[in-house]
C-alpha cells in the first residue's frame, strides 16, 4: 500500500528566510503525481505545487520549488523569501489512479 | 470561474441523527471526490465519482455512509445514525479528469461536522 510520511510536525522560519519541508513516500508504481497543498485556518486546501513522476526536472512555482528524488522516494518543498502569509499546515500528497493519499502535515510558523 | 463550494460550512447534530452534506464542483469537472479530515490528521479518501457513478467507494467506513451524484454535478454525502466518531471536517474536491486519469484536485472549504 502507498504511504506518505511527513516527519516534521512543526517548522518555523524567519520572514524572508528559506525553509524546507520534508516528505517521503512508498510506492511500487513508476508513474504517479506528487503534490504539496497548503491549508490555512480557513480549512481550504490550496494547491502549492505538483510534480509528475516521469519528469526529471523539479517543479517550480514562484517562491516554491521541490526537490524530487524518485529513487529515494523523497519530495521536499522549499519556500524561499518566506512571508507571513505562508504560515499554514502543509500537506504532501501522492496520487496514483484516483485518490490522493496525504501525509499528516507540517505546521509552518513564520516569525517577523 | 467559481471554485468548489460546500454547504453547510458547519453542522452540529445529535448522536443518532441523519445528516446531508452538499458539494458543488467546479463547472465542467467530471470527477468529484469526498475526503474526511479528523483533527490533527491529513484528509482520508472516502469516495470518488466519475460522472454520475461511484468509481471507487473503498474509503467509506461503513454502510452508514452513502453518497450520490445523480446528474453528474452536485454531490451529497449522507450519514445515517451519526456517531460521535463521525465528527470531522468533510472535504470535497473536483478535477477535470483527463484521459490519463491523473489530474489536479481542487478542494472546497469543507464542512465541519460535530456530533454531540
Short mmCIF file of C-alpha atoms in Angstrom, two decimals:
data_model
loop_
_atom_site.label_atom_id
_atom_site.label_comp_id
_atom_site.label_asym_id
_atom_site.label_seq_id
_atom_site.Cartn_x
_atom_site.Cartn_y
_atom_site.Cartn_z
CA UNK A 1 0.00 0.00 0.00
CA UNK A 2 1.12 3.50 -0.72
CA UNK A 3 2.06 5.65 2.27
CA UNK A 4 3.20 9.24 2.73
CA UNK A 5 5.34 10.33 5.67
CA UNK A 6 5.97 13.85 6.90
CA UNK A 7 8.40 13.60 9.79
CA UNK A 8 8.33 17.25 10.83
CA UNK A 9 5.15 18.06 12.80
CA UNK A 10 6.20 21.71 13.13
CA UNK A 11 8.69 24.01 11.50
CA UNK A 12 9.43 27.70 11.93
CA UNK A 13 11.17 30.27 9.78
CA UNK A 14 12.03 33.94 9.95
CA UNK A 15 10.37 36.20 7.43
CA UNK A 16 12.43 36.48 4.19
CA UNK A 17 14.38 33.33 5.02
CA UNK A 18 14.22 29.91 3.36
CA UNK A 19 12.70 26.75 4.81
CA UNK A 20 12.48 23.17 3.56
CA UNK A 21 9.66 20.77 4.43
CA UNK A 22 10.35 17.04 4.09
CA UNK A 23 8.20 14.29 2.64
CA UNK A 24 8.88 10.65 1.82
CA UNK A 25 6.54 8.15 0.26
CA UNK A 26 6.37 4.48 -0.50
CA UNK A 27 5.07 3.02 -3.76
CA UNK A 28 5.84 0.30 -6.24
CA UNK A 29 4.40 2.29 -9.13
CA UNK A 30 6.54 4.16 -11.67
CA UNK A 31 4.06 6.75 -12.93
CA UNK A 32 2.27 8.93 -10.39
CA UNK A 33 1.80 12.51 -9.25
CA UNK A 34 3.01 14.25 -6.11
CA UNK A 35 1.53 17.40 -4.63
CA UNK A 36 2.05 19.93 -1.89
CA UNK A 37 -1.11 21.51 -0.53
CA UNK A 38 -1.37 24.39 1.93
CA UNK A 39 -4.20 24.52 4.48
CA UNK A 40 -4.63 27.82 6.34
CA UNK A 41 -7.03 28.12 9.31
CA UNK A 42 -9.86 28.70 6.82
CA UNK A 43 -9.62 24.92 6.11
CA UNK A 44 -9.44 25.25 2.35
CA UNK A 45 -6.75 23.05 0.80
CA UNK A 46 -4.82 25.19 -1.67
CA UNK A 47 -2.57 23.64 -4.30
CA UNK A 48 1.02 24.86 -3.94
CA UNK A 49 2.87 22.76 -6.48
CA UNK A 50 2.69 19.46 -8.31
CA UNK A 51 5.26 17.08 -9.78
CA UNK A 52 4.78 14.36 -12.37
CA UNK A 53 6.95 11.36 -11.55
CA UNK A 54 8.06 10.88 -15.16
CA UNK A 55 9.59 14.37 -15.25
CA UNK A 56 13.17 14.62 -14.07
CA UNK A 57 13.08 18.39 -13.78
CA UNK A 58 11.99 19.70 -10.39
CA UNK A 59 8.79 21.76 -10.41
CA UNK A 60 8.92 25.45 -9.51
CA UNK A 61 6.16 27.96 -8.80
CA UNK A 62 7.48 31.40 -7.94
CA UNK A 63 8.94 31.15 -4.39
CA UNK A 64 8.07 27.46 -4.10
CA UNK A 65 10.21 24.67 -5.50
CA UNK A 66 10.59 20.96 -4.92
CA UNK A 67 13.49 18.56 -4.68
CA UNK A 68 12.15 15.35 -6.20
CA UNK A 69 14.36 12.30 -5.72
CA UNK A 70 12.48 9.43 -7.35
CA UNK A 71 14.90 6.66 -6.42
CA UNK A 72 14.93 7.77 -2.80
CA UNK A 73 11.15 8.38 -2.87
CA UNK A 74 11.65 11.84 -1.44
CA UNK A 75 9.72 15.00 -2.28
CA UNK A 76 10.70 18.06 -0.26
CA UNK A 77 9.27 21.58 -0.57
CA UNK A 78 11.49 24.65 -0.42
CA UNK A 79 9.92 28.00 0.35
CA UNK A 80 12.18 30.95 -0.43
CA UNK A 81 11.75 34.51 0.85
CA UNK A 82 9.16 33.33 3.39
CA UNK A 83 6.21 35.62 4.02
CA UNK A 84 3.83 35.90 6.95
CA UNK A 85 1.06 34.63 4.68
CA UNK A 86 2.93 31.35 4.20
CA UNK A 87 2.03 30.32 7.75
CA UNK A 88 -0.27 27.28 7.50
CA UNK A 89 -0.39 23.48 7.58
CA UNK A 90 1.39 21.95 4.62
CA UNK A 91 0.39 18.51 3.35
CA UNK A 92 2.34 16.31 0.99
CA UNK A 93 0.17 14.02 -1.13
CA UNK A 94 0.64 11.14 -3.54
CA UNK A 95 -1.75 10.25 -6.34
CA UNK A 96 -1.93 7.10 -8.44
CA UNK A 97 -5.16 6.44 -10.40
CA UNK A 98 -7.80 8.35 -8.49
CA UNK A 99 -7.39 9.03 -4.80
CA UNK A 100 -4.94 11.30 -3.03
CA UNK A 101 -3.00 9.87 -0.10
CA UNK A 102 -1.91 12.53 2.34
CA UNK A 103 0.76 12.77 4.99
CA UNK A 104 -0.02 14.01 8.49
CA UNK A 105 1.10 17.53 7.72
CA UNK A 106 3.72 20.04 8.86
CA UNK A 107 2.66 23.21 10.66
CA UNK A 108 4.77 26.12 9.42
CA UNK A 109 5.13 29.21 11.58
CA UNK A 110 6.61 32.38 10.13
CA UNK A 111 8.09 34.95 12.50
CA UNK A 112 8.53 38.62 11.60
CA UNK B 1 -14.90 30.55 -12.63
CA UNK B 2 -16.19 29.80 -9.14
CA UNK B 3 -14.34 27.19 -7.15
CA UNK B 4 -15.69 24.16 -5.33
CA UNK B 5 -18.39 25.12 -2.84
CA UNK B 6 -19.70 23.14 0.12
CA UNK B 7 -22.73 23.63 2.33
CA UNK B 8 -23.25 23.95 5.18
CA UNK B 9 -19.99 25.36 6.45
CA UNK B 10 -20.67 23.93 9.89
CA UNK B 11 -23.16 21.34 11.05
CA UNK B 12 -23.92 20.37 14.62
CA UNK B 13 -26.13 17.36 15.19
CA UNK B 14 -27.04 14.90 17.90
CA UNK B 15 -25.92 11.31 18.05
CA UNK B 16 -28.24 9.09 16.04
CA UNK B 17 -29.45 11.80 13.66
CA UNK B 18 -29.22 11.83 9.86
CA UNK B 19 -27.16 14.50 8.04
CA UNK B 20 -26.56 15.54 4.46
CA UNK B 21 -23.52 17.43 3.24
CA UNK B 22 -23.53 19.08 -0.17
CA UNK B 23 -20.75 19.70 -2.68
CA UNK B 24 -20.93 21.81 -5.84
CA UNK B 25 -17.85 21.15 -8.01
CA UNK B 26 -16.10 23.42 -10.47
CA UNK B 27 -18.18 23.72 -13.64
CA UNK B 28 -17.09 21.21 -16.26
CA UNK B 29 -15.21 18.94 -13.85
CA UNK B 30 -16.34 15.36 -14.34
CA UNK B 31 -14.57 13.84 -11.34
CA UNK B 32 -15.65 14.51 -7.75
CA UNK B 33 -14.06 13.28 -4.52
CA UNK B 34 -15.00 13.21 -0.86
CA UNK B 35 -12.40 13.15 1.92
CA UNK B 36 -12.66 13.19 5.70
CA UNK B 37 -10.15 15.04 7.87
CA UNK B 38 -10.01 14.27 11.56
CA UNK B 39 -8.35 16.66 13.97
CA UNK B 40 -4.57 16.72 13.54
CA UNK B 41 -4.61 14.40 10.54
CA UNK B 42 -4.37 14.63 6.79
CA UNK B 43 -7.50 14.09 4.72
CA UNK B 44 -8.54 10.48 4.11
CA UNK B 45 -10.25 9.35 0.93
CA UNK B 46 -13.90 8.32 1.13
CA UNK B 47 -15.37 8.05 -2.38
CA UNK B 48 -14.75 9.12 -5.98
CA UNK B 49 -17.31 9.80 -8.70
CA UNK B 50 -16.68 9.80 -12.42
CA UNK B 51 -19.78 11.42 -13.85
CA UNK B 52 -22.84 10.03 -12.08
CA UNK B 53 -21.34 6.76 -10.95
CA UNK B 54 -19.21 5.96 -7.93
CA UNK B 55 -15.97 4.70 -9.47
CA UNK B 56 -14.33 3.94 -6.12
CA UNK B 57 -16.09 3.85 -2.75
CA UNK B 58 -13.42 1.87 -0.95
CA UNK B 59 -12.88 4.60 1.65
CA UNK B 60 -16.41 4.68 3.04
CA UNK B 61 -16.02 3.44 6.62
CA UNK B 62 -19.31 1.53 6.88
CA UNK B 63 -22.82 1.31 5.46
CA UNK B 64 -23.99 4.37 7.41
CA UNK B 65 -22.17 6.48 4.82
CA UNK B 66 -23.57 6.94 1.35
CA UNK B 67 -23.01 9.47 -1.43
CA UNK B 68 -24.85 10.32 -4.63
CA UNK B 69 -24.26 12.47 -7.69
CA UNK B 70 -27.45 11.99 -9.71
CA UNK B 71 -26.84 14.48 -12.51
CA UNK B 72 -23.06 14.33 -12.65
CA UNK B 73 -22.58 17.70 -10.97
CA UNK B 74 -23.67 18.34 -7.37
CA UNK B 75 -22.98 15.56 -4.89
CA UNK B 76 -24.48 14.82 -1.49
CA UNK B 77 -22.75 12.84 1.24
CA UNK B 78 -25.29 11.22 3.54
CA UNK B 79 -24.57 9.90 7.01
CA UNK B 80 -27.18 7.87 8.87
CA UNK B 81 -27.33 7.27 12.63
CA UNK B 82 -24.43 9.62 13.26
CA UNK B 83 -21.89 8.74 15.95
CA UNK B 84 -19.51 10.99 17.89
CA UNK B 85 -16.63 9.44 15.96
CA UNK B 86 -18.06 10.88 12.74
CA UNK B 87 -17.09 14.38 13.92
CA UNK B 88 -14.57 15.73 11.40
CA UNK B 89 -14.15 18.12 8.51
CA UNK B 90 -15.58 16.67 5.31
CA UNK B 91 -13.77 17.96 2.23
CA UNK B 92 -14.94 17.78 -1.35
CA UNK B 93 -12.67 18.12 -4.39
CA UNK B 94 -13.16 18.06 -8.14
CA UNK B 95 -10.89 17.56 -11.12
CA UNK B 96 -11.18 17.78 -14.87
CA UNK B 97 -10.10 14.13 -15.26
CA UNK B 98 -8.07 13.98 -18.44
CA UNK B 99 -7.60 10.76 -20.37
CA UNK B 100 -4.57 9.78 -18.36
CA UNK B 101 -6.65 9.83 -15.22
CA UNK B 102 -4.12 11.76 -13.20
CA UNK B 103 -5.20 15.31 -12.64
CA UNK B 104 -5.03 18.04 -10.04
CA UNK B 105 -7.82 18.02 -7.48
CA UNK B 106 -9.23 21.37 -6.35
CA UNK B 107 -10.76 21.47 -2.90
CA UNK B 108 -13.72 23.20 -1.34
CA UNK B 109 -13.66 24.86 2.10
CA UNK B 110 -15.10 21.80 3.81
CA UNK B 111 -17.99 21.16 6.18
CA UNK B 112 -17.16 20.81 9.86
CA UNK B 113 -19.48 18.16 11.31
CA UNK B 114 -19.85 17.97 15.07
CA UNK B 115 -21.85 15.12 16.58
CA UNK B 116 -22.86 15.75 20.19
#
